[in-house]
C-alpha positions as a LaTeX table, in Angstrom:
\begin{tabular}{lrrr}
\hline
Residue & $x$ (\AA) & $y$ (\AA) & $z$ (\AA) \\
\hline
Met1 & 100.09 & 89.34 & 80.63 \\
Lys2 & 101.89 & 86.56 & 82.24 \\
Leu3 & 101.60 & 86.62 & 86.02 \\
Trp4 & 102.24 & 83.55 & 88.05 \\
Tyr5 & 104.03 & 82.69 & 91.03 \\
Val6 & 107.50 & 81.29 & 90.42 \\
Ser7 & 109.47 & 80.52 & 93.67 \\
Pro8 & 113.30 & 80.07 & 93.59 \\
Leu9 & 114.27 & 76.60 & 95.01 \\
Leu10 & 117.00 & 76.23 & 97.48 \\
Leu11 & 120.54 & 76.43 & 95.85 \\
Ser12 & 122.00 & 74.43 & 98.71 \\
Leu13 & 121.11 & 72.07 & 101.53 \\
Val14 & 122.47 & 72.42 & 105.17 \\
Ala15 & 123.96 & 69.21 & 106.46 \\
Cys16 & 123.78 & 68.43 & 110.30 \\
Gly17 & 126.99 & 69.77 & 110.90 \\
Gly18 & 125.85 & 72.96 & 109.43 \\
Lys19 & 127.80 & 72.77 & 106.30 \\
Glu20 & 125.99 & 72.86 & 102.91 \\
Leu21 & 125.57 & 70.04 & 100.93 \\
Thr22 & 126.78 & 70.24 & 97.11 \\
Val23 & 125.17 & 68.56 & 94.13 \\
Asn24 & 127.76 & 65.62 & 94.06 \\
Gln25 & 127.13 & 64.87 & 97.86 \\
Val26 & 123.49 & 64.78 & 97.24 \\
Cys27 & 123.96 & 62.45 & 94.22 \\
Glu28 & 126.37 & 60.25 & 96.18 \\
Glu29 & 123.94 & 59.80 & 99.07 \\
Lys30 & 120.91 & 59.48 & 96.80 \\
Pro31 & 121.98 & 58.29 & 93.31 \\
Gly32 & 118.31 & 57.76 & 92.06 \\
Ile33 & 117.87 & 61.70 & 92.58 \\
Cys34 & 120.29 & 62.35 & 89.73 \\
Ser35 & 120.64 & 59.25 & 87.63 \\
Asp36 & 117.63 & 59.94 & 85.38 \\
Leu37 & 118.54 & 63.58 & 84.70 \\
Asn38 & 121.38 & 64.76 & 82.25 \\
Asp39 & 125.09 & 64.34 & 83.17 \\
Asp40 & 126.48 & 67.19 & 81.25 \\
Ser41 & 126.80 & 70.97 & 81.73 \\
His42 & 123.52 & 71.87 & 79.98 \\
Cys43 & 120.75 & 73.46 & 82.22 \\
Lys44 & 122.92 & 73.43 & 85.29 \\
Leu45 & 121.22 & 75.73 & 87.55 \\
Glu46 & 117.82 & 74.19 & 86.58 \\
Arg47 & 119.31 & 70.73 & 87.11 \\
Arg48 & 120.81 & 71.57 & 90.50 \\
Asp49 & 117.37 & 73.10 & 91.62 \\
Val50 & 115.73 & 69.98 & 90.80 \\
Ile51 & 118.19 & 67.60 & 92.51 \\
Phe52 & 117.89 & 69.75 & 95.59 \\
Gly53 & 114.07 & 69.85 & 95.30 \\
Arg54 & 113.85 & 66.06 & 94.93 \\
Tyr55 & 116.00 & 65.81 & 98.08 \\
Asp56 & 113.76 & 68.08 & 100.08 \\
Glu57 & 110.69 & 66.18 & 98.83 \\
Gln58 & 112.23 & 62.94 & 99.88 \\
Lys59 & 112.78 & 64.12 & 103.21 \\
Met60 & 109.57 & 65.97 & 103.51 \\
Pro61 & 106.75 & 65.29 & 101.05 \\
Ser62 & 104.73 & 68.36 & 102.02 \\
Asp63 & 102.81 & 70.55 & 99.85 \\
Lys64 & 105.05 & 73.30 & 99.95 \\
Asn65 & 108.25 & 71.05 & 98.93 \\
Lys66 & 106.01 & 69.42 & 96.03 \\
Tyr67 & 105.12 & 72.88 & 94.69 \\
Lys68 & 108.84 & 73.91 & 94.72 \\
Leu69 & 109.58 & 70.58 & 92.90 \\
Leu70 & 106.81 & 71.23 & 90.25 \\
Ile71 & 108.15 & 74.69 & 89.31 \\
Gly72 & 111.61 & 73.39 & 89.40 \\
Phe73 & 110.86 & 70.63 & 86.92 \\
Glu74 & 108.88 & 73.06 & 84.54 \\
Lys75 & 111.84 & 75.17 & 84.17 \\
Tyr76 & 114.05 & 72.22 & 83.81 \\
Ser77 & 111.98 & 70.57 & 81.46 \\
Lys78 & 111.86 & 73.81 & 79.22 \\
Cys79 & 115.45 & 73.92 & 79.22 \\
Ile80 & 116.42 & 70.47 & 78.79 \\
Glu81 & 113.87 & 70.02 & 75.81 \\
Leu82 & 115.77 & 72.53 & 73.71 \\
Ala83 & 119.13 & 71.22 & 74.93 \\
Ser84 & 118.04 & 67.58 & 73.98 \\
Gly85 & 117.91 & 68.62 & 70.24 \\
Ile86 & 121.56 & 69.67 & 70.05 \\
Glu87 & 123.80 & 67.12 & 68.59 \\
His88 & 127.01 & 66.47 & 70.57 \\
Ile89 & 129.79 & 66.09 & 67.99 \\
Lys90 & 132.06 & 63.83 & 69.86 \\
Leu91 & 129.85 & 62.42 & 72.72 \\
Lys92 & 126.57 & 61.30 & 71.17 \\
Glu93 & 125.60 & 59.63 & 74.43 \\
Lys94 & 125.51 & 63.23 & 75.82 \\
Lys95 & 122.25 & 63.73 & 73.95 \\
Thr96 & 120.88 & 60.69 & 75.07 \\
Thr97 & 121.05 & 61.75 & 78.89 \\
Arg98 & 119.44 & 65.08 & 77.80 \\
Val99 & 116.54 & 63.16 & 76.30 \\
Asn100 & 116.13 & 60.99 & 79.57 \\
Gly101 & 116.31 & 63.96 & 81.53 \\
Tyr102 & 113.40 & 65.40 & 79.50 \\
Leu103 & 111.30 & 62.47 & 79.74 \\
Thr104 & 111.88 & 62.41 & 83.38 \\
Ser105 & 110.75 & 65.89 & 83.73 \\
Leu106 & 107.58 & 64.97 & 81.82 \\
Lys107 & 106.82 & 61.93 & 84.17 \\
Glu108 & 107.63 & 63.80 & 87.37 \\
Ile109 & 105.42 & 66.90 & 86.57 \\
Lys110 & 102.73 & 64.41 & 85.86 \\
Arg111 & 103.23 & 62.41 & 89.17 \\
Leu112 & 103.28 & 65.92 & 91.27 \\
Asn113 & 100.48 & 67.12 & 89.31 \\
Asp114 & 98.40 & 64.18 & 90.12 \\
Glu115 & 99.57 & 63.88 & 93.82 \\
Thr116 & 98.72 & 67.52 & 94.50 \\
Ile117 & 95.42 & 67.88 & 92.62 \\
Ser118 & 93.26 & 67.88 & 95.91 \\
Ser119 & 95.48 & 70.31 & 97.91 \\
Leu120 & 94.51 & 73.44 & 99.56 \\
Asp121 & 97.69 & 75.04 & 99.43 \\
Pro122 & 97.15 & 78.27 & 97.87 \\
Asn123 & 100.18 & 78.07 & 95.37 \\
Leu124 & 98.99 & 74.58 & 94.31 \\
Leu125 & 95.57 & 75.97 & 93.76 \\
His126 & 96.97 & 78.79 & 91.59 \\
Tyr127 & 99.08 & 76.19 & 89.75 \\
His128 & 96.20 & 73.79 & 89.01 \\
Trp129 & 94.04 & 76.65 & 87.70 \\
Ser130 & 96.86 & 78.41 & 85.71 \\
Arg131 & 98.18 & 75.17 & 84.05 \\
Asn132 & 95.08 & 72.84 & 84.04 \\
Gln133 & 92.48 & 75.62 & 83.65 \\
Ser134 & 90.59 & 74.10 & 86.55 \\
Glu135 & 87.71 & 76.21 & 87.56 \\
Ser136 & 87.24 & 74.26 & 90.89 \\
His137 & 90.70 & 75.29 & 92.00 \\
Leu138 & 90.15 & 78.85 & 90.95 \\
Ala139 & 87.01 & 78.87 & 92.92 \\
Lys140 & 89.10 & 77.60 & 95.82 \\
Phe141 & 91.95 & 80.20 & 95.22 \\
Leu142 & 89.59 & 83.11 & 95.35 \\
Gln143 & 88.07 & 81.64 & 98.59 \\
Ala144 & 91.66 & 81.79 & 99.82 \\
Glu145 & 91.71 & 85.42 & 98.92 \\
Gln146 & 88.59 & 86.27 & 101.23 \\
Lys147 & 90.17 & 84.30 & 104.03 \\
Lys148 & 93.41 & 86.61 & 103.71 \\
Glu149 & 95.34 & 83.45 & 102.95 \\
Leu150 & 97.18 & 85.03 & 100.05 \\
Glu151 & 99.31 & 87.72 & 101.90 \\
Thr152 & 102.61 & 87.07 & 100.02 \\
Pro153 & 103.78 & 89.18 & 97.27 \\
Glu154 & 103.95 & 86.12 & 94.82 \\
Leu155 & 100.33 & 85.09 & 95.67 \\
Gln156 & 99.19 & 88.70 & 95.30 \\
Ile157 & 100.74 & 88.78 & 91.83 \\
Ala158 & 99.06 & 85.43 & 91.12 \\
Leu159 & 95.83 & 86.86 & 92.31 \\
Ala160 & 96.36 & 90.00 & 89.98 \\
Ser161 & 96.51 & 87.87 & 86.91 \\
Tyr162 & 92.83 & 86.92 & 87.46 \\
Tyr163 & 91.63 & 90.27 & 87.76 \\
Met164 & 93.84 & 91.95 & 85.15 \\
Lys165 & 91.07 & 91.90 & 82.48 \\
Arg166 & 88.17 & 91.81 & 84.79 \\
Asn167 & 88.71 & 94.51 & 87.27 \\
Pro168 & 91.81 & 96.87 & 86.46 \\
Gln169 & 91.38 & 99.09 & 89.41 \\
Lys170 & 91.30 & 95.95 & 91.75 \\
Thr171 & 94.34 & 94.84 & 90.04 \\
Ile172 & 96.26 & 98.10 & 90.72 \\
Asp173 & 95.14 & 97.75 & 94.38 \\
Ile174 & 96.31 & 94.28 & 94.69 \\
Leu175 & 99.58 & 95.05 & 92.97 \\
His176 & 100.19 & 98.03 & 95.40 \\
His177 & 99.52 & 95.51 & 98.19 \\
Ala178 & 102.07 & 93.09 & 96.89 \\
Leu179 & 104.70 & 95.75 & 96.69 \\
Ser180 & 103.97 & 96.63 & 100.33 \\
Leu181 & 104.56 & 93.03 & 101.36 \\
Tyr182 & 108.05 & 92.75 & 100.03 \\
Pro183 & 110.75 & 92.81 & 102.84 \\
Ala184 & 113.41 & 95.42 & 102.73 \\
Ala185 & 116.21 & 94.48 & 99.73 \\
Ala186 & 113.91 & 91.90 & 98.30 \\
Glu187 & 114.04 & 91.33 & 94.61 \\
Val188 & 110.75 & 92.66 & 93.36 \\
Asp189 & 109.03 & 90.80 & 90.40 \\
Pro190 & 109.17 & 93.33 & 87.48 \\
Glu191 & 105.97 & 92.35 & 86.11 \\
Val192 & 104.35 & 94.33 & 88.74 \\
Tyr193 & 105.86 & 97.57 & 87.40 \\
Thr194 & 105.01 & 96.53 & 83.76 \\
Ala195 & 101.62 & 95.71 & 84.50 \\
Leu196 & 101.07 & 99.07 & 86.59 \\
Thr197 & 102.60 & 100.90 & 83.59 \\
Thr198 & 100.14 & 99.09 & 81.01 \\
Ile199 & 96.92 & 99.61 & 83.29 \\
Tyr200 & 97.62 & 103.16 & 84.00 \\
Tyr201 & 98.41 & 103.90 & 80.33 \\
Lys202 & 94.92 & 102.28 & 79.29 \\
Gln203 & 93.29 & 104.46 & 81.84 \\
Lys204 & 95.04 & 107.62 & 80.21 \\
Lys205 & 96.60 & 108.42 & 83.53 \\
Phe206 & 99.93 & 109.00 & 81.95 \\
Pro207 & 101.82 & 110.55 & 85.12 \\
Gln208 & 101.26 & 107.33 & 87.00 \\
Ser209 & 101.94 & 105.14 & 83.55 \\
Tyr210 & 105.34 & 107.14 & 83.21 \\
His211 & 106.20 & 106.73 & 87.03 \\
Trp212 & 105.90 & 103.01 & 86.88 \\
Ala213 & 107.69 & 102.76 & 83.51 \\
Leu214 & 110.57 & 104.42 & 85.23 \\
Leu215 & 110.61 & 101.61 & 87.81 \\
Ala216 & 110.41 & 98.88 & 85.21 \\
Glu217 & 113.29 & 100.46 & 83.45 \\
Asn218 & 115.10 & 100.68 & 86.82 \\
Ala219 & 114.23 & 96.82 & 87.35 \\
Gly220 & 115.87 & 95.97 & 84.04 \\
Val221 & 112.75 & 95.79 & 81.80 \\
Gln222 & 113.48 & 96.62 & 78.21 \\
Arg223 & 111.15 & 97.68 & 75.29 \\
Ile224 & 109.20 & 100.14 & 77.46 \\
Glu225 & 107.21 & 102.56 & 75.29 \\
Phe226 & 108.66 & 105.69 & 76.70 \\
Lys227 & 107.99 & 107.45 & 73.51 \\
Asn228 & 104.15 & 107.10 & 73.53 \\
Ile229 & 103.87 & 107.82 & 77.32 \\
Lys230 & 106.23 & 110.89 & 76.85 \\
Ala231 & 104.06 & 112.00 & 74.00 \\
Glu232 & 101.07 & 112.09 & 75.97 \\
Leu233 & 102.53 & 113.99 & 78.80 \\
Ala234 & 103.94 & 116.47 & 76.44 \\
Gln235 & 100.38 & 117.06 & 74.89 \\
Gln236 & 98.91 & 117.67 & 78.22 \\
Lys237 & 101.93 & 119.97 & 78.97 \\
Ile238 & 102.94 & 117.83 & 82.14 \\
Glu239 & 106.73 & 117.95 & 82.96 \\
Thr240 & 108.49 & 114.82 & 83.68 \\
Asp241 & 110.94 & 116.20 & 86.08 \\
Ser242 & 108.53 & 115.83 & 89.26 \\
Ile243 & 107.30 & 112.38 & 88.13 \\
Glu244 & 110.94 & 111.20 & 88.14 \\
Asp245 & 111.46 & 112.60 & 91.70 \\
Ile246 & 108.48 & 110.54 & 92.88 \\
Ala247 & 109.77 & 107.44 & 91.21 \\
Asp248 & 113.15 & 107.79 & 92.86 \\
Thr249 & 111.30 & 108.11 & 96.15 \\
Thr250 & 109.16 & 104.97 & 95.43 \\
Ile251 & 112.13 & 102.85 & 94.44 \\
Asp252 & 113.90 & 103.99 & 97.86 \\
Ser253 & 110.81 & 102.96 & 99.91 \\
Ile254 & 110.41 & 99.65 & 98.28 \\
Gln255 & 114.15 & 98.90 & 98.79 \\
Gln256 & 113.53 & 99.87 & 102.27 \\
Gly257 & 110.40 & 97.54 & 102.72 \\
Arg258 & 108.17 & 100.60 & 103.41 \\
Phe259 & 106.33 & 101.08 & 100.05 \\
Lys260 & 103.41 & 103.43 & 100.04 \\
Val261 & 101.19 & 104.45 & 97.25 \\
Pro262 & 102.71 & 107.42 & 95.58 \\
Ala263 & 100.74 & 110.64 & 95.30 \\
Phe264 & 100.41 & 112.68 & 92.07 \\
\hline
\end{tabular}
């Protein structure tokens, strides 16, 4: 299971007068931010995030902004790598700008990786462990856990990725804690629900597994093994109606930012 923090980048920037800057305005003010990226409609959202991320990093080269830009370039790189292989029938040069954008992404990812390798920012510690398999960064990330420096939903989910195969019960506790940290009306990472579904199923706690599968389905996750879970519940003569009621209550509590571990 892949669990790692992917933080959304700013989609707009606020100018001094309180007005939001557009991509065009940023590119006019700082042409170098945009000139080495693709100039067509491919990977539009990823390109926009990278442009605003570069703008932020130039204004304030903090660990936070470097991390956001790293994640932005990863998403852009993945998208533009695919797009760079597409032949543009009428405008061949369009393909060249996509290739340039891809090469830029690789160069920038390396630069940001090198510049943040000594950072103690928890997000960057997890980044260097998860991307570079750096045991030293993992050790520092786990030290940050002991210091209570991972108190965001995203960092708790990242922490759960470490314990998933090592300590399933602790993983459950961590994911429950992650849910408790989400504010009202926040968009919850559906990996939390699928992970809890899987762990409880492996523990043969089928009511709990069914409960979290319902939340995963509600969050838009597809290919949930309801058939297997329901078969186990039927074998144990456990009715699903009461579990579905608990799931509805859990969904409401999460939406209100007041999650509590459901009782079965």
